[in-house]
Amino acid sequence: MLDHAAKAFFHFLARRTTFQKIAARYGMRGPTGFARRFIAGETVADAVAAARAIEAAGLLHTLDYLGESVSTLAEADAATLEYRHVVDEIIRSGIERNLSLKLTQLGLDVDRACAVDNLRKILDRAEGFFVRIDMESSHYTDVTLDIFETLWSHGYQHMGVVLQADLYRTEKDAARVMALGARVRLVKGAYNEPASIAYRKKADVDAAYLRLTRALLDAGNYPAIATHDPALIQSARQYAEERGIAKERFEFQMLYGIRRDLQRSLSEAGYHVRVYIPFGRQWFAYFMRRLGERPANVGFVIRGIVLENG
Ligand code: FDA
């Protein structure tokens, strides 16, 4: 219950402009800006540098140029252009070619056809890339899966989707995506969903996560088990071992700056571990979701501001 109060509170704060202004002022200032623990920086050069460090540590990565919920076509076009620029920079830098993006960043709230067109422009540019469509709140689940399926059937098969274990519908969605042979990233779900459509108790979300993990390990195409939850990671490892599922047939994923110790130890144990690297000027909403997941992070943010100004 407390989890939901925290999520709701931080989602509410994320929409307050005064709060945004304070965050923008201090969050990314200098190397000690409080948001830097979770966000690689504001430029693609920052992201490439973070990706290089992650590669040097033997881990994989996916780059997310932050942005979501744009409300005009001009913003959607600008985000698309930026993404194409990011693609070019990734190619130029020689780092692994892997991207994550959100459809509302490409204009889904404004015009569906335009968002699809923008996505195609990015996919066409992204030769040799794997592109993951992040999943946003439940309002977008159907449309995201529909767009994904349509593009998949048109031959865009270098992309994957995300499914959220907290939604009751996800077992069916997982079967649908597995039938395509497409890759799933499984997450718990970052949005504050109502009890009519989603599990609200951690124990229920975790139980659903475990069921889905097993289904994906059994029949999925290289699933990504994206969680920092040590118990769920241990269960996935154990299940894969019992079933003789090789370590190369799936990967673990975690967010930049979270449980770096676990990222390293899994990698040292021979598992593929991918770090999700968010960057860009539009980091506020992403950052607030991370605070909402773990209110203890607030103490760390406040300490950062006090230290900087003390
Ligand atoms: P849980 O929240 O139960 O946390 C387990 C443990 O992890 C905690 O006890 C703590 O130790 C650590 N931890 C978790 N969050 C932390 C934080 N913010 N700060 C510090 N420690 C933390 N969601 C979504 O709806 N759509 C999406 O597309 C994605 N994409 C995505 C990609 C990747 C690579 C990851 C890892 C996650 C996502 N998510 C997501 C977010 C996901 O839905 C979920 O909100 C977070 O991963 C937190 O849930 P955990 O599974 O880590 O478990």
mmCIF file of C-alpha atoms and ligand atoms in Angstrom:
data_model
loop_
_atom_site.group_PDB
_atom_site.id
_atom_site.type_symbol
_atom_site.label_atom_id
_atom_site.label_comp_id
_atom_site.label_asym_id
_atom_site.label_seq_id
_atom_site.Cartn_x
_atom_site.Cartn_y
_atom_site.Cartn_z
ATOM 1 C CA MET A 1 0.000 0.000 0.000
ATOM 2 C CA LEU A 2 2.792 2.339 1.014
ATOM 3 C CA ASP A 3 4.417 1.553 -2.338
ATOM 4 C CA HIS A 4 1.416 2.977 -4.136
ATOM 5 C CA ALA A 5 1.185 6.086 -1.990
ATOM 6 C CA ALA A 6 4.854 6.775 -2.777
ATOM 7 C CA LYS A 7 4.408 6.135 -6.497
ATOM 8 C CA ALA A 8 1.323 8.364 -6.638
ATOM 9 C CA PHE A 9 3.082 11.126 -4.690
ATOM 10 C CA PHE A 10 6.118 11.162 -6.974
ATOM 11 C CA HIS A 11 3.983 10.987 -10.111
ATOM 12 C CA PHE A 12 2.092 14.017 -8.711
ATOM 13 C CA LEU A 13 5.336 15.893 -7.966
ATOM 14 C CA ALA A 14 6.586 15.073 -11.451
ATOM 15 C CA ARG A 15 3.857 17.340 -12.815
ATOM 16 C CA ARG A 16 4.665 20.309 -10.511
ATOM 17 C CA THR A 17 6.566 22.955 -12.388
ATOM 18 C CA THR A 18 8.211 24.597 -9.338
ATOM 19 C CA PHE A 19 9.648 21.271 -8.395
ATOM 20 C CA GLN A 20 10.847 20.742 -11.952
ATOM 21 C CA LYS A 21 12.634 24.077 -11.860
ATOM 22 C CA ILE A 22 14.514 23.213 -8.660
ATOM 23 C CA ALA A 23 15.445 19.848 -10.089
ATOM 24 C CA ALA A 24 16.603 21.351 -13.392
ATOM 25 C CA ARG A 25 18.776 23.781 -11.467
ATOM 26 C CA TYR A 26 20.572 21.278 -9.258
ATOM 27 C CA GLY A 27 19.998 17.831 -10.711
ATOM 28 C CA MET A 28 22.676 17.668 -13.384
ATOM 29 C CA ARG A 29 24.925 20.460 -12.217
ATOM 30 C CA GLY A 30 28.535 19.341 -12.196
ATOM 31 C CA PRO A 31 29.700 15.806 -11.668
ATOM 32 C CA THR A 32 27.933 15.631 -8.282
ATOM 33 C CA GLY A 33 24.459 16.752 -9.433
ATOM 34 C CA PHE A 34 21.992 14.565 -7.541
ATOM 35 C CA ALA A 35 20.356 13.098 -10.664
ATOM 36 C CA ARG A 36 23.677 11.887 -12.051
ATOM 37 C CA ARG A 37 23.480 8.695 -10.092
ATOM 38 C CA PHE A 38 20.558 7.639 -12.339
ATOM 39 C CA ILE A 39 21.027 9.699 -15.521
ATOM 40 C CA ALA A 40 24.221 9.469 -17.581
ATOM 41 C CA GLY A 41 24.110 13.147 -18.571
ATOM 42 C CA GLU A 42 22.309 15.504 -20.887
ATOM 43 C CA THR A 43 24.232 14.886 -24.118
ATOM 44 C CA VAL A 44 24.816 11.931 -26.378
ATOM 45 C CA ALA A 45 28.535 12.285 -25.644
ATOM 46 C CA ASP A 46 27.772 11.711 -21.932
ATOM 47 C CA ALA A 47 25.782 8.599 -22.839
ATOM 48 C CA VAL A 48 28.525 7.236 -25.077
ATOM 49 C CA ALA A 49 31.090 7.777 -22.305
ATOM 50 C CA ALA A 50 28.844 5.917 -19.824
ATOM 51 C CA ALA A 51 28.333 3.125 -22.365
ATOM 52 C CA ARG A 52 32.081 2.775 -22.874
ATOM 53 C CA ALA A 53 32.643 2.446 -19.125
ATOM 54 C CA ILE A 54 29.922 -0.189 -18.961
ATOM 55 C CA GLU A 55 31.412 -2.104 -21.875
ATOM 56 C CA ALA A 56 34.844 -1.928 -20.248
ATOM 57 C CA ALA A 57 33.316 -3.577 -17.174
ATOM 58 C CA GLY A 58 32.090 -6.436 -19.380
ATOM 59 C CA LEU A 59 28.414 -5.441 -19.379
ATOM 60 C CA LEU A 60 25.979 -4.712 -22.208
ATOM 61 C CA HIS A 61 23.836 -1.584 -22.501
ATOM 62 C CA THR A 62 20.880 0.074 -24.134
ATOM 63 C CA LEU A 63 20.710 3.846 -24.585
ATOM 64 C CA ASP A 64 17.516 5.748 -23.888
ATOM 65 C CA TYR A 65 17.291 9.316 -25.108
ATOM 66 C CA LEU A 66 14.823 10.575 -22.520
ATOM 67 C CA GLY A 67 11.519 12.164 -23.413
ATOM 68 C CA GLU A 68 7.853 11.228 -23.323
ATOM 69 C CA SER A 69 4.316 12.557 -23.658
ATOM 70 C CA VAL A 70 5.085 15.197 -26.281
ATOM 71 C CA SER A 71 1.995 17.229 -27.152
ATOM 72 C CA THR A 72 2.778 18.666 -30.600
ATOM 73 C CA LEU A 73 3.890 17.223 -33.909
ATOM 74 C CA ALA A 74 6.809 19.631 -33.941
ATOM 75 C CA GLU A 75 8.118 18.161 -30.670
ATOM 76 C CA ALA A 76 7.618 14.632 -31.994
ATOM 77 C CA ASP A 77 9.555 15.472 -35.163
ATOM 78 C CA ALA A 78 12.326 17.085 -33.139
ATOM 79 C CA ALA A 79 12.600 13.992 -30.924
ATOM 80 C CA THR A 80 12.749 11.785 -34.026
ATOM 81 C CA LEU A 81 15.520 13.883 -35.529
ATOM 82 C CA GLU A 82 17.402 13.701 -32.231
ATOM 83 C CA TYR A 83 17.004 9.948 -32.133
ATOM 84 C CA ARG A 84 18.384 9.651 -35.649
ATOM 85 C CA HIS A 85 21.312 11.769 -34.550
ATOM 86 C CA VAL A 86 21.815 9.462 -31.560
ATOM 87 C CA VAL A 87 21.830 6.480 -33.956
ATOM 88 C CA ASP A 88 24.528 8.173 -36.044
ATOM 89 C CA GLU A 89 26.616 8.940 -32.963
ATOM 90 C CA ILE A 90 26.368 5.381 -31.706
ATOM 91 C CA ILE A 91 27.540 4.103 -35.089
ATOM 92 C CA ARG A 92 30.341 6.645 -35.188
ATOM 93 C CA SER A 93 31.538 5.804 -31.682
ATOM 94 C CA GLY A 94 31.631 2.058 -32.332
ATOM 95 C CA ILE A 95 29.750 1.119 -29.161
ATOM 96 C CA GLU A 96 27.138 -1.639 -29.110
ATOM 97 C CA ARG A 97 24.051 -0.739 -31.168
ATOM 98 C CA ASN A 98 21.108 -0.960 -28.825
ATOM 99 C CA LEU A 99 18.377 1.628 -28.197
ATOM 100 C CA SER A 100 15.236 1.984 -26.087
ATOM 101 C CA LEU A 101 12.481 4.489 -26.842
ATOM 102 C CA LYS A 102 8.930 5.508 -25.967
ATOM 103 C CA LEU A 103 6.111 5.959 -28.466
ATOM 104 C CA THR A 104 4.668 9.023 -26.709
ATOM 105 C CA GLN A 105 8.036 10.675 -27.325
ATOM 106 C CA LEU A 106 7.423 10.146 -31.044
ATOM 107 C CA GLY A 107 3.944 11.695 -30.977
ATOM 108 C CA LEU A 108 1.575 8.877 -30.006
ATOM 109 C CA ASP A 109 -0.649 11.259 -28.013
ATOM 110 C CA VAL A 110 -0.903 13.628 -30.956
ATOM 111 C CA ASP A 111 -1.336 11.348 -33.944
ATOM 112 C CA ARG A 112 -0.847 7.611 -34.095
ATOM 113 C CA ALA A 113 0.099 7.506 -37.775
ATOM 114 C CA CYS A 114 2.711 10.157 -37.200
ATOM 115 C CA ALA A 115 4.213 8.227 -34.274
ATOM 116 C CA VAL A 116 4.426 5.087 -36.420
ATOM 117 C CA ASP A 117 6.029 7.046 -39.221
ATOM 118 C CA ASN A 118 8.570 8.508 -36.810
ATOM 119 C CA LEU A 119 9.350 5.081 -35.412
ATOM 120 C CA ARG A 120 9.924 3.780 -38.930
ATOM 121 C CA LYS A 121 12.310 6.655 -39.654
ATOM 122 C CA ILE A 122 14.370 5.654 -36.641
ATOM 123 C CA LEU A 123 14.252 1.926 -37.428
ATOM 124 C CA ASP A 124 15.273 2.559 -41.035
ATOM 125 C CA ARG A 125 18.289 4.508 -39.882
ATOM 126 C CA ALA A 126 19.216 2.013 -37.175
ATOM 127 C CA GLU A 127 20.959 -0.627 -39.238
ATOM 128 C CA GLY A 128 22.440 -3.381 -37.124
ATOM 129 C CA PHE A 129 20.638 -2.110 -34.033
ATOM 130 C CA PHE A 130 18.270 -3.745 -31.634
ATOM 131 C CA VAL A 131 15.491 -1.297 -30.703
ATOM 132 C CA ARG A 132 13.290 -1.825 -27.670
ATOM 133 C CA ILE A 133 9.924 -0.117 -27.409
ATOM 134 C CA ASP A 134 9.482 0.753 -23.726
ATOM 135 C CA MET A 135 6.016 0.217 -22.261
ATOM 136 C CA GLU A 136 4.251 3.225 -20.791
ATOM 137 C CA SER A 137 1.117 3.313 -18.622
ATOM 138 C CA SER A 138 -1.758 0.881 -19.256
ATOM 139 C CA HIS A 139 -3.512 3.483 -21.380
ATOM 140 C CA TYR A 140 -0.924 2.668 -24.076
ATOM 141 C CA THR A 141 -0.628 -1.103 -23.783
ATOM 142 C CA ASP A 142 -3.001 -2.012 -26.620
ATOM 143 C CA VAL A 143 -1.778 0.607 -29.036
ATOM 144 C CA THR A 144 1.874 -0.156 -28.315
ATOM 145 C CA LEU A 145 1.389 -3.875 -28.937
ATOM 146 C CA ASP A 146 -0.675 -3.195 -32.068
ATOM 147 C CA ILE A 147 1.976 -0.905 -33.535
ATOM 148 C CA PHE A 148 4.679 -3.369 -32.601
ATOM 149 C CA GLU A 149 2.841 -6.258 -34.249
ATOM 150 C CA THR A 150 2.102 -4.294 -37.415
ATOM 151 C CA LEU A 151 5.695 -3.200 -37.894
ATOM 152 C CA TRP A 152 6.902 -6.698 -37.072
ATOM 153 C CA SER A 153 4.687 -8.105 -39.812
ATOM 154 C CA HIS A 154 6.210 -5.540 -42.198
ATOM 155 C CA GLY A 155 9.634 -6.998 -41.580
ATOM 156 C CA TYR A 156 10.880 -4.754 -38.753
ATOM 157 C CA GLN A 157 12.112 -7.622 -36.633
ATOM 158 C CA HIS A 158 15.137 -6.022 -35.040
ATOM 159 C CA MET A 159 12.972 -4.763 -32.235
ATOM 160 C CA GLY A 160 11.367 -5.974 -29.030
ATOM 161 C CA VAL A 161 8.731 -4.893 -26.514
ATOM 162 C CA VAL A 162 8.317 -4.584 -22.773
ATOM 163 C CA LEU A 163 5.619 -6.303 -20.718
ATOM 164 C CA GLN A 164 4.639 -5.354 -17.165
ATOM 165 C CA ALA A 165 4.034 -8.122 -14.637
ATOM 166 C CA ASP A 166 1.707 -5.991 -12.516
ATOM 167 C CA LEU A 167 -1.034 -5.964 -15.202
ATOM 168 C CA TYR A 168 -3.518 -8.850 -15.110
ATOM 169 C CA ARG A 169 -3.538 -8.972 -18.914
ATOM 170 C CA THR A 170 0.176 -9.667 -19.287
ATOM 171 C CA GLU A 171 0.038 -13.449 -19.427
ATOM 172 C CA LYS A 172 -2.096 -13.190 -22.563
ATOM 173 C CA ASP A 173 0.118 -10.475 -24.012
ATOM 174 C CA ALA A 174 3.198 -12.587 -23.366
ATOM 175 C CA ALA A 175 1.637 -15.492 -25.261
ATOM 176 C CA ARG A 176 0.841 -13.133 -28.161
ATOM 177 C CA VAL A 177 4.386 -11.763 -28.344
ATOM 178 C CA MET A 178 5.962 -15.193 -27.923
ATOM 179 C CA ALA A 179 3.818 -16.486 -30.810
ATOM 180 C CA LEU A 180 5.444 -13.827 -33.006
ATOM 181 C CA GLY A 181 8.862 -14.965 -31.863
ATOM 182 C CA ALA A 182 9.668 -11.428 -30.707
ATOM 183 C CA ARG A 183 11.799 -10.561 -27.714
ATOM 184 C CA VAL A 184 10.220 -9.480 -24.427
ATOM 185 C CA ARG A 185 11.726 -7.403 -21.661
ATOM 186 C CA LEU A 186 9.833 -8.309 -18.492
ATOM 187 C CA VAL A 187 9.474 -5.590 -15.833
ATOM 188 C CA LYS A 188 7.326 -5.209 -12.727
ATOM 189 C CA GLY A 189 5.710 -1.989 -14.030
ATOM 190 C CA ALA A 190 6.609 1.575 -13.104
ATOM 191 C CA TYR A 191 3.157 3.164 -13.308
ATOM 192 C CA ASN A 192 0.520 3.552 -10.642
ATOM 193 C CA GLU A 193 -2.247 1.347 -12.045
ATOM 194 C CA PRO A 194 -5.707 0.799 -10.505
ATOM 195 C CA ALA A 195 -6.696 -2.456 -8.770
ATOM 196 C CA SER A 196 -9.275 -3.130 -11.488
ATOM 197 C CA ILE A 197 -6.474 -3.956 -13.944
ATOM 198 C CA ALA A 198 -3.314 -4.516 -11.896
ATOM 199 C CA TYR A 199 -1.923 -6.315 -8.876
ATOM 200 C CA ARG A 200 -1.232 -3.790 -6.147
ATOM 201 C CA LYS A 201 0.506 -5.910 -3.520
ATOM 202 C CA LYS A 202 4.214 -6.534 -3.940
ATOM 203 C CA ALA A 203 3.748 -10.246 -3.212
ATOM 204 C CA ASP A 204 1.207 -10.560 -6.031
ATOM 205 C CA VAL A 205 3.346 -8.627 -8.515
ATOM 206 C CA ASP A 206 6.340 -10.780 -7.596
ATOM 207 C CA ALA A 207 4.340 -14.003 -8.018
ATOM 208 C CA ALA A 208 3.157 -12.849 -11.464
ATOM 209 C CA TYR A 209 6.724 -11.838 -12.349
ATOM 210 C CA LEU A 210 7.969 -15.301 -11.471
ATOM 211 C CA ARG A 211 5.251 -17.067 -13.489
ATOM 212 C CA LEU A 212 6.028 -14.878 -16.503
ATOM 213 C CA THR A 213 9.772 -15.351 -16.117
ATOM 214 C CA ARG A 214 9.308 -19.113 -16.247
ATOM 215 C CA ALA A 215 7.032 -18.927 -19.282
ATOM 216 C CA LEU A 216 9.508 -16.694 -21.105
ATOM 217 C CA LEU A 217 12.486 -18.843 -20.191
ATOM 218 C CA ASP A 218 10.634 -21.920 -21.444
ATOM 219 C CA ALA A 219 9.291 -20.535 -24.702
ATOM 220 C CA GLY A 220 10.439 -16.954 -25.237
ATOM 221 C CA ASN A 221 13.063 -15.684 -27.635
ATOM 222 C CA TYR A 222 16.032 -14.438 -25.603
ATOM 223 C CA PRO A 223 13.918 -12.802 -22.848
ATOM 224 C CA ALA A 224 15.251 -9.940 -20.756
ATOM 225 C CA ILE A 225 14.597 -10.355 -17.038
ATOM 226 C CA ALA A 226 14.642 -6.693 -16.025
ATOM 227 C CA THR A 227 14.574 -6.318 -12.258
ATOM 228 C CA HIS A 228 16.833 -5.460 -9.341
ATOM 229 C CA ASP A 229 14.949 -7.829 -7.075
ATOM 230 C CA PRO A 230 17.519 -10.344 -5.790
ATOM 231 C CA ALA A 231 14.899 -12.986 -4.926
ATOM 232 C CA LEU A 232 13.405 -12.920 -8.429
ATOM 233 C CA ILE A 233 16.837 -12.976 -10.033
ATOM 234 C CA GLN A 234 17.784 -15.968 -7.908
ATOM 235 C CA SER A 235 14.560 -17.762 -8.852
ATOM 236 C CA ALA A 236 15.198 -17.115 -12.552
ATOM 237 C CA ARG A 237 18.734 -18.477 -12.251
ATOM 238 C CA GLN A 238 17.570 -21.543 -10.429
ATOM 239 C CA TYR A 239 14.765 -22.235 -12.893
ATOM 240 C CA ALA A 240 17.102 -21.882 -15.874
ATOM 241 C CA GLU A 241 19.641 -24.200 -14.260
ATOM 242 C CA GLU A 242 17.057 -26.844 -13.433
ATOM 243 C CA ARG A 243 15.746 -26.779 -16.982
ATOM 244 C CA GLY A 244 19.178 -26.767 -18.585
ATOM 245 C CA ILE A 245 18.535 -23.354 -20.189
ATOM 246 C CA ALA A 246 21.942 -21.965 -21.137
ATOM 247 C CA LYS A 247 23.061 -18.574 -19.809
ATOM 248 C CA GLU A 248 23.318 -17.290 -23.379
ATOM 249 C CA ARG A 249 19.605 -17.780 -23.995
ATOM 250 C CA PHE A 250 18.416 -14.859 -21.851
ATOM 251 C CA GLU A 251 19.737 -11.747 -20.185
ATOM 252 C CA PHE A 252 19.281 -9.745 -17.028
ATOM 253 C CA GLN A 253 18.707 -6.021 -17.291
ATOM 254 C CA MET A 254 19.029 -3.261 -14.705
ATOM 255 C CA LEU A 255 18.872 0.492 -14.651
ATOM 256 C CA TYR A 256 21.918 2.728 -14.713
ATOM 257 C CA GLY A 257 23.091 3.493 -11.181
ATOM 258 C CA ILE A 258 20.925 0.887 -9.458
ATOM 259 C CA ARG A 259 22.398 -2.223 -7.808
ATOM 260 C CA ARG A 260 25.714 -1.876 -9.570
ATOM 261 C CA ASP A 261 27.069 -4.561 -7.212
ATOM 262 C CA LEU A 262 24.462 -7.038 -8.448
ATOM 263 C CA GLN A 263 25.111 -6.076 -12.074
ATOM 264 C CA ARG A 264 28.779 -6.899 -11.625
ATOM 265 C CA SER A 265 28.313 -10.109 -9.681
ATOM 266 C CA LEU A 266 25.849 -11.521 -12.215
ATOM 267 C CA SER A 267 28.187 -10.671 -15.036
ATOM 268 C CA GLU A 268 31.084 -12.304 -13.180
ATOM 269 C CA ALA A 269 28.917 -15.402 -12.778
ATOM 270 C CA GLY A 270 28.720 -15.593 -16.577
ATOM 271 C CA TYR A 271 25.275 -14.070 -17.231
ATOM 272 C CA HIS A 272 24.545 -11.443 -19.856
ATOM 273 C CA VAL A 273 23.726 -8.205 -18.026
ATOM 274 C CA ARG A 274 22.430 -5.154 -19.858
ATOM 275 C CA VAL A 275 22.365 -1.705 -18.269
ATOM 276 C CA TYR A 276 19.663 0.731 -19.350
ATOM 277 C CA ILE A 277 21.384 4.104 -19.785
ATOM 278 C CA PRO A 278 19.032 7.101 -19.794
ATOM 279 C CA PHE A 279 20.321 10.483 -20.922
ATOM 280 C CA GLY A 280 19.088 13.815 -22.258
ATOM 281 C CA ARG A 281 17.595 17.029 -21.012
ATOM 282 C CA GLN A 282 14.139 15.567 -20.394
ATOM 283 C CA TRP A 283 15.218 13.494 -17.421
ATOM 284 C CA PHE A 284 12.771 14.715 -14.812
ATOM 285 C CA ALA A 285 9.817 12.276 -15.267
ATOM 286 C CA TYR A 286 12.179 9.284 -15.429
ATOM 287 C CA PHE A 287 14.010 10.483 -12.354
ATOM 288 C CA MET A 288 10.766 10.910 -10.383
ATOM 289 C CA ARG A 289 9.710 7.341 -11.206
ATOM 290 C CA ARG A 290 12.983 6.114 -9.703
ATOM 291 C CA LEU A 291 12.346 8.112 -6.528
ATOM 292 C CA GLY A 292 8.797 6.756 -6.340
ATOM 293 C CA GLU A 293 10.117 3.183 -6.446
ATOM 294 C CA ARG A 294 12.411 3.778 -3.555
ATOM 295 C CA PRO A 295 11.631 6.757 -1.356
ATOM 296 C CA ALA A 296 14.946 6.170 0.460
ATOM 297 C CA ASN A 297 16.499 7.775 -2.633
ATOM 298 C CA VAL A 298 14.979 11.076 -1.549
ATOM 299 C CA GLY A 299 17.386 11.244 1.404
ATOM 300 C CA PHE A 300 20.258 10.796 -0.989
ATOM 301 C CA VAL A 301 18.931 13.581 -3.257
ATOM 302 C CA ILE A 302 18.447 16.005 -0.371
ATOM 303 C CA ARG A 303 21.941 15.239 0.948
ATOM 304 C CA GLY A 304 23.270 16.059 -2.531
ATOM 305 C CA ILE A 305 21.533 19.465 -2.590
ATOM 306 C CA VAL A 306 22.630 20.312 0.956
ATOM 307 C CA LEU A 307 26.235 19.311 0.288
ATOM 308 C CA GLU A 308 26.330 21.366 -2.882
ATOM 309 C CA ASN A 309 25.007 24.473 -1.174
ATOM 310 C CA GLY A 310 26.483 23.998 2.283
HETATM 311 P P1 FDA B 1 11.482 -3.580 -6.695
HETATM 312 O O1 FDA B 1 10.935 -2.234 -6.906
HETATM 313 O O2 FDA B 1 10.706 -4.543 -5.832
HETATM 314 O O3 FDA B 1 12.935 -3.410 -6.138
HETATM 315 C C1 FDA B 1 13.761 -4.509 -5.753
HETATM 316 C C2 FDA B 1 15.041 -3.943 -5.159
HETATM 317 O O4 FDA B 1 15.767 -3.242 -6.165
HETATM 318 C C3 FDA B 1 14.839 -2.890 -4.082
HETATM 319 O O5 FDA B 1 14.680 -3.482 -2.818
HETATM 320 C C4 FDA B 1 16.106 -2.077 -4.212
HETATM 321 O O6 FDA B 1 17.182 -2.732 -3.601
HETATM 322 C C5 FDA B 1 16.357 -2.065 -5.667
HETATM 323 N N1 FDA B 1 15.722 -0.891 -6.340
HETATM 324 C C6 FDA B 1 14.628 -0.909 -7.120
HETATM 325 N N2 FDA B 1 14.361 0.319 -7.602
HETATM 326 C C7 FDA B 1 15.286 1.133 -7.106
HETATM 327 C C8 FDA B 1 15.552 2.512 -7.230
HETATM 328 N N3 FDA B 1 14.777 3.306 -7.969
HETATM 329 N N4 FDA B 1 16.608 3.033 -6.554
HETATM 330 C C9 FDA B 1 17.403 2.228 -5.806
HETATM 331 N N5 FDA B 1 17.200 0.900 -5.643
HETATM 332 C C10 FDA B 1 16.168 0.364 -6.296
HETATM 333 N N6 FDA B 1 8.884 -0.050 -16.328
HETATM 334 C C11 FDA B 1 7.864 0.161 -17.195
HETATM 335 O O7 FDA B 1 6.712 0.322 -16.757
HETATM 336 N N7 FDA B 1 8.116 0.228 -18.553
HETATM 337 C C12 FDA B 1 9.361 0.029 -19.064
HETATM 338 O O8 FDA B 1 9.533 0.081 -20.278
HETATM 339 C C13 FDA B 1 10.430 -0.230 -18.161
HETATM 340 N N8 FDA B 1 11.706 -0.432 -18.592
HETATM 341 C C14 FDA B 1 12.672 -0.873 -17.706
HETATM 342 C C15 FDA B 1 13.920 -1.266 -18.161
HETATM 343 C C16 FDA B 1 14.837 -1.826 -17.276
HETATM 344 C C17 FDA B 1 16.161 -2.290 -17.788
HETATM 345 C C18 FDA B 1 14.504 -1.962 -15.887
HETATM 346 C C19 FDA B 1 15.459 -2.593 -14.909
HETATM 347 C C20 FDA B 1 13.298 -1.516 -15.427
HETATM 348 C C21 FDA B 1 12.379 -0.960 -16.305
HETATM 349 N N9 FDA B 1 11.147 -0.507 -15.853
HETATM 350 C C22 FDA B 1 10.146 -0.260 -16.765
HETATM 351 C C23 FDA B 1 10.931 -0.239 -14.406
HETATM 352 C C24 FDA B 1 10.273 -1.410 -13.678
HETATM 353 O O9 FDA B 1 8.932 -1.534 -14.066
HETATM 354 C C25 FDA B 1 10.318 -1.180 -12.159
HETATM 355 O O10 FDA B 1 9.579 -0.031 -11.855
HETATM 356 C C26 FDA B 1 11.728 -1.016 -11.596
HETATM 357 O O11 FDA B 1 12.615 -1.892 -12.200
HETATM 358 C C27 FDA B 1 11.747 -1.317 -10.071
HETATM 359 O O12 FDA B 1 11.300 -2.614 -9.845
HETATM 360 P P2 FDA B 1 12.252 -3.858 -9.481
HETATM 361 O O13 FDA B 1 11.902 -4.962 -10.419
HETATM 362 O O14 FDA B 1 13.663 -3.491 -9.476
HETATM 363 O O15 FDA B 1 11.721 -4.350 -8.069
#
